[in-house]
CSV table of C-alpha atoms in Angstrom, one decimal:
chain,number,residue,atom,x,y,z
Q,10,ASP,CA,-15.6,9.0,14.4
Q,11,THR,CA,-13.5,7.1,16.9
Q,12,GLY,CA,-10.5,6.3,14.4
Q,13,VAL,CA,-6.9,7.3,14.8
Q,14,SER,CA,-6.5,11.1,14.1
Q,15,GLN,CA,-3.4,13.1,13.5
Q,16,ASP,CA,-2.7,16.9,13.5
Q,17,PRO,CA,-1.8,18.7,11.5
Q,18,ARG,CA,-2.5,16.9,8.1
Q,19,HIS,CA,-0.1,19.1,6.2
Q,20,LYS,CA,3.1,20.9,7.4
Q,21,ILE,CA,5.4,23.1,5.5
Q,22,THR,CA,8.4,24.4,7.1
Q,23,LYS,CA,11.9,25.8,6.5
Q,24,ARG,CA,15.0,23.9,6.9
Q,25,GLY,CA,16.3,24.1,10.5
Q,26,GLN,CA,13.0,24.7,12.0
Q,27,ASN,CA,11.4,22.5,14.7
Q,28,VAL,CA,8.1,20.7,14.1
Q,29,THR,CA,5.8,18.7,16.2
Q,30,PHE,CA,3.1,16.3,15.2
Q,31,ARG,CA,0.3,15.0,17.4
Q,32,CYS,CA,-1.5,11.6,17.1
Q,33,ASP,CA,-4.6,10.6,19.0
Q,34,PRO,CA,-5.1,6.8,18.9
Q,35,ILE,CA,-8.2,4.7,19.2
Q,36,SER,CA,-9.2,5.3,22.8
Q,37,GLU,CA,-8.9,1.7,24.3
Q,38,HIS,CA,-5.7,1.0,22.3
Q,39,ASN,CA,-2.5,0.4,24.4
Q,40,ARG,CA,0.0,0.5,21.7
Q,41,LEU,CA,0.9,3.4,19.5
Q,42,TYR,CA,3.2,3.4,16.5
Q,43,TRP,CA,5.1,6.0,14.3
Q,44,TYR,CA,6.0,5.2,10.8
Q,45,ARG,CA,7.6,7.4,7.9
Q,46,GLN,CA,6.6,6.9,4.3
Q,47,THR,CA,8.5,8.6,1.5
Q,48,LEU,CA,7.3,8.7,-2.1
Q,49,GLY,CA,7.3,5.4,-3.9
Q,50,GLN,CA,8.1,3.4,-0.7
Q,51,GLY,CA,6.2,1.5,1.9
Q,52,PRO,CA,5.9,3.0,5.4
Q,53,GLU,CA,9.1,2.5,7.5
Q,54,PHE,CA,9.0,2.0,11.4
Q,55,LEU,CA,10.1,4.7,13.6
Q,56,THR,CA,9.0,3.9,17.0
Q,57,TYR,CA,6.3,2.5,19.3
Q,58,PHE,CA,4.8,2.7,22.7
Q,59,GLN,CA,3.0,0.4,24.9
Q,60,ASN,CA,0.9,2.5,27.2
Q,61,GLU,CA,3.4,5.4,28.2
Q,62,ALA,CA,6.5,3.4,27.7
Q,63,GLN,CA,8.7,3.7,24.6
Q,64,LEU,CA,9.5,0.1,23.8
Q,65,GLU,CA,11.5,0.3,20.6
Q,66,LYS,CA,13.1,2.9,18.3
Q,67,SER,CA,14.4,2.3,14.9
Q,68,ARG,CA,18.0,3.4,13.7
Q,69,LEU,CA,16.1,5.6,11.3
Q,70,LEU,CA,15.2,7.8,14.4
Q,71,SER,CA,18.2,10.1,14.7
Q,72,ASP,CA,18.9,12.2,17.6
Q,73,ARG,CA,16.8,15.0,16.0
Q,74,PHE,CA,13.7,13.0,16.5
Q,75,SER,CA,12.0,12.6,19.8
Q,76,ALA,CA,8.5,11.0,20.5
Q,77,GLU,CA,6.5,10.9,23.8
Q,78,ARG,CA,3.2,9.4,25.1
Q,79,PRO,CA,3.1,11.1,28.4
Q,80,LYS,CA,-0.2,9.6,29.8
Q,81,GLY,CA,-0.5,6.6,27.6
Q,82,SER,CA,-3.1,8.3,25.3
Q,83,PHE,CA,-2.1,10.8,22.6
Q,84,SER,CA,1.5,10.9,21.3
Q,85,THR,CA,3.8,13.6,20.0
Q,86,LEU,CA,6.6,13.4,17.4
Q,87,GLU,CA,9.1,16.2,17.3
Q,88,ILE,CA,11.7,16.8,14.6
Q,89,GLN,CA,14.4,19.3,15.6
Q,90,ARG,CA,16.4,21.3,13.0
Q,91,THR,CA,14.4,19.8,10.2
Q,92,GLU,CA,16.3,19.0,7.0
Q,93,GLN,CA,15.0,18.5,3.5
Q,94,GLY,CA,15.5,14.8,3.8
Q,95,ASP,CA,12.9,14.7,6.5
Q,96,SER,CA,10.2,15.5,4.0
Q,97,ALA,CA,7.7,12.6,4.2
Q,98,MET,CA,4.5,11.4,5.2
Q,99,TYR,CA,4.4,10.6,9.0
Q,100,LEU,CA,1.9,7.9,9.9
Q,101,CYS,CA,0.6,6.9,13.3
Q,102,ALA,CA,-1.1,3.8,14.0
Q,103,SER,CA,-2.6,2.0,17.0
Q,104,SER,CA,-3.4,-1.4,18.2
Q,105,LEU,CA,-4.8,-3.4,21.1
Q,106,PHE,CA,-2.1,-5.6,22.2
Q,107,GLY,CA,-3.3,-8.7,24.1
Q,108,LEU,CA,-6.1,-9.9,22.1
Q,109,GLU,CA,-6.0,-12.3,19.2
Q,110,ALA,CA,-6.1,-9.7,16.5
Q,111,TYR,CA,-2.8,-7.7,15.8
Q,112,GLU,CA,-3.9,-5.3,13.1
Q,113,GLN,CA,-2.7,-1.7,13.5
Q,114,PHE,CA,-5.2,1.0,12.7
Q,115,PHE,CA,-3.6,4.0,10.9
Q,116,GLY,CA,-4.4,7.7,10.9
Q,117,PRO,CA,-4.4,9.8,7.9
Q,118,GLY,CA,-1.0,10.8,8.3
Q,119,THR,CA,0.9,14.3,8.4
Q,120,ARG,CA,2.6,15.4,5.1
Q,121,LEU,CA,5.8,17.3,6.0
Q,122,THR,CA,7.5,19.5,3.3
Q,123,VAL,CA,11.0,21.0,4.2
Q,124,LEU,CA,12.0,23.7,2.1
F,5,ALA,CA,15.9,-8.9,9.5
F,6,GLN,CA,12.8,-9.0,7.7
F,7,LYS,CA,12.2,-8.4,4.1
F,8,ILE,CA,9.0,-8.0,2.0
F,9,THR,CA,9.2,-8.3,-1.9
F,10,GLN,CA,6.4,-7.2,-4.2
F,11,THR,CA,7.5,-7.7,-7.6
F,12,GLN,CA,4.6,-5.9,-9.5
F,13,PRO,CA,5.0,-2.2,-9.3
F,14,GLY,CA,1.6,-2.0,-11.1
F,15,MET,CA,-1.4,-4.1,-12.2
F,16,PHE,CA,-4.3,-3.5,-14.5
F,17,VAL,CA,-7.5,-5.4,-14.2
F,18,GLN,CA,-11.0,-5.0,-15.6
F,19,GLU,CA,-14.0,-4.4,-13.5
F,20,LYS,CA,-15.6,-7.6,-12.1
F,21,GLU,CA,-12.6,-9.8,-12.8
F,22,ALA,CA,-10.2,-11.4,-10.2
F,23,VAL,CA,-6.7,-10.2,-9.7
F,24,THR,CA,-3.7,-11.6,-7.6
F,25,LEU,CA,-1.1,-9.3,-6.2
F,26,ASP,CA,2.1,-11.1,-5.2
F,27,CYS,CA,4.1,-11.0,-2.1
F,28,THR,CA,7.1,-12.8,-0.8
F,29,TYR,CA,8.7,-12.4,2.5
F,30,ASP,CA,11.9,-13.5,4.4
F,31,THR,CA,11.9,-13.7,8.2
F,32,SER,CA,13.8,-15.7,10.7
F,33,ASP,CA,11.1,-15.6,13.3
F,34,PRO,CA,9.5,-18.9,14.2
F,35,SER,CA,6.0,-17.2,14.5
F,36,TYR,CA,4.9,-14.2,12.5
F,37,GLY,CA,2.1,-12.4,10.8
F,38,LEU,CA,1.4,-11.2,7.4
F,39,PHE,CA,-1.0,-8.3,6.7
F,40,TRP,CA,-2.2,-6.5,3.4
F,41,TYR,CA,-3.2,-2.9,3.7
F,42,LYS,CA,-4.7,-0.7,1.0
F,43,GLN,CA,-3.7,2.9,0.6
F,44,PRO,CA,-5.9,5.0,-1.6
F,45,SER,CA,-4.8,8.4,-3.0
F,46,SER,CA,-6.1,10.0,0.2
F,47,GLY,CA,-3.1,8.4,1.9
F,48,GLU,CA,-4.7,6.5,4.7
F,49,MET,CA,-3.7,2.9,5.2
F,50,ILE,CA,-6.7,0.7,5.4
F,51,PHE,CA,-6.3,-2.9,6.8
F,52,LEU,CA,-7.5,-5.6,4.5
F,53,ILE,CA,-6.6,-9.0,5.9
F,54,TYR,CA,-4.3,-11.0,8.5
F,55,GLN,CA,-2.7,-14.4,8.2
F,56,GLY,CA,-0.9,-15.9,11.0
F,57,SER,CA,2.0,-18.2,10.3
F,58,TYR,CA,0.4,-21.1,12.3
F,59,ASP,CA,-2.9,-20.8,10.9
F,60,GLN,CA,-4.0,-23.8,9.0
F,61,GLN,CA,-6.4,-22.3,6.7
F,62,ASN,CA,-6.0,-19.3,4.4
F,63,ALA,CA,-7.6,-16.2,5.6
F,64,THR,CA,-10.6,-14.5,3.9
F,65,GLU,CA,-12.4,-11.3,4.4
F,66,GLY,CA,-15.3,-10.6,2.0
F,67,ARG,CA,-13.8,-10.2,-1.5
F,68,TYR,CA,-10.2,-10.6,-0.1
F,69,SER,CA,-8.4,-13.8,0.3
F,70,LEU,CA,-4.8,-14.5,1.2
F,71,ASN,CA,-3.1,-17.5,-0.7
F,72,PHE,CA,-0.6,-18.4,2.0
F,73,GLN,CA,2.2,-20.9,1.1
F,74,LYS,CA,4.5,-21.0,4.0
F,75,ALA,CA,7.2,-23.3,2.4
F,76,ARG,CA,7.6,-20.8,-0.6
F,77,LYS,CA,7.3,-17.8,1.8
F,78,SER,CA,4.6,-16.2,-0.2
F,79,ALA,CA,1.4,-14.4,0.9
F,80,ASN,CA,-0.5,-13.5,-2.3
F,81,LEU,CA,-3.6,-11.4,-2.1
F,82,VAL,CA,-6.5,-12.2,-4.2
F,83,ILE,CA,-9.2,-9.8,-4.8
F,84,SER,CA,-12.4,-11.3,-6.5
F,85,ALA,CA,-14.8,-9.2,-8.4
F,86,SER,CA,-12.9,-6.2,-8.7
F,87,GLN,CA,-14.5,-2.8,-8.3
F,88,LEU,CA,-13.6,0.8,-9.4
F,89,GLY,CA,-13.1,1.6,-5.8
F,90,ASP,CA,-10.2,-1.1,-5.4
F,91,SER,CA,-7.9,1.3,-7.4
F,92,ALA,CA,-5.2,1.9,-4.9
F,93,MET,CA,-1.6,1.1,-3.7
F,94,TYR,CA,-1.6,-2.2,-1.9
F,95,PHE,CA,1.1,-3.1,0.7
F,96,CYS,CA,2.1,-6.4,2.0
F,97,ALA,CA,3.7,-6.4,5.4
F,98,THR,CA,5.0,-8.9,8.0
F,99,GLU,CA,5.0,-8.4,11.7
F,100,ARG,CA,8.0,-8.8,14.0
F,101,GLY,CA,7.4,-9.9,17.5
F,102,TYR,CA,3.7,-9.1,17.5
F,103,SER,CA,4.9,-5.3,17.3
F,104,THR,CA,6.5,-3.5,14.4
F,105,LEU,CA,5.5,-4.1,10.7
F,106,THR,CA,7.9,-4.3,7.8
F,107,PHE,CA,6.3,-3.2,4.6
F,108,GLY,CA,7.0,-3.9,0.9
F,109,LYS,CA,7.3,-1.3,-1.8
F,110,GLY,CA,3.7,-1.8,-2.9
F,111,THR,CA,1.7,-2.6,-6.0
F,112,MET,CA,-0.5,0.1,-7.7
F,113,LEU,CA,-3.8,-1.5,-8.7
F,114,LEU,CA,-5.8,0.2,-11.5
F,115,VAL,CA,-9.4,-1.2,-12.2
F,116,SER,CA,-10.8,-0.2,-15.5
F,117,PRO,CA,-14.6,-0.1,-16.5
């Protein structure tokens, strides 16, 4: 299967702990996006990369959040000093920018629960 | 800022019937894209259909079609011949600057036998 993959699928942590999520995009895709989805809402944009460059960050992305895509392939999203309000589904998506089709392909998500 | 409004929290349809899911949008971008995604209970977002703001014809993909009315800023999804597997959350989204997506709150569709 060559779709977007995310690891772990589920993460339970205690408030104040750090967590890191990984996303592996579709191999030829040059753009990678992170979204957050809380219960009853649509996904909200957090940040995105084109190759290894982080091009945009949402105001939702507080200083406790950091994302990297060091070699333009996989990406990590780290949350430091987690809070209960960070509990959500974290979705990763990728796309191939430069062609006519602009759809983003999503991974299965990482569900974070902060106790 | 972009905004998507989906006014139907839930919709019910019988198998084999057609259903329309409403979406209105607000954007100041002169050029934009409109998307519909399906999210089953498993959680993964599945791309269904795309409409560019300058496309003259409404987009179609199999049983999915997008009723695009630019002057009204609406982009309704029409699903023909509903199937039980169509039961899911459906999200409308608009694309800003060929990059980020802004999603609505979604519509839960339930298809009954």
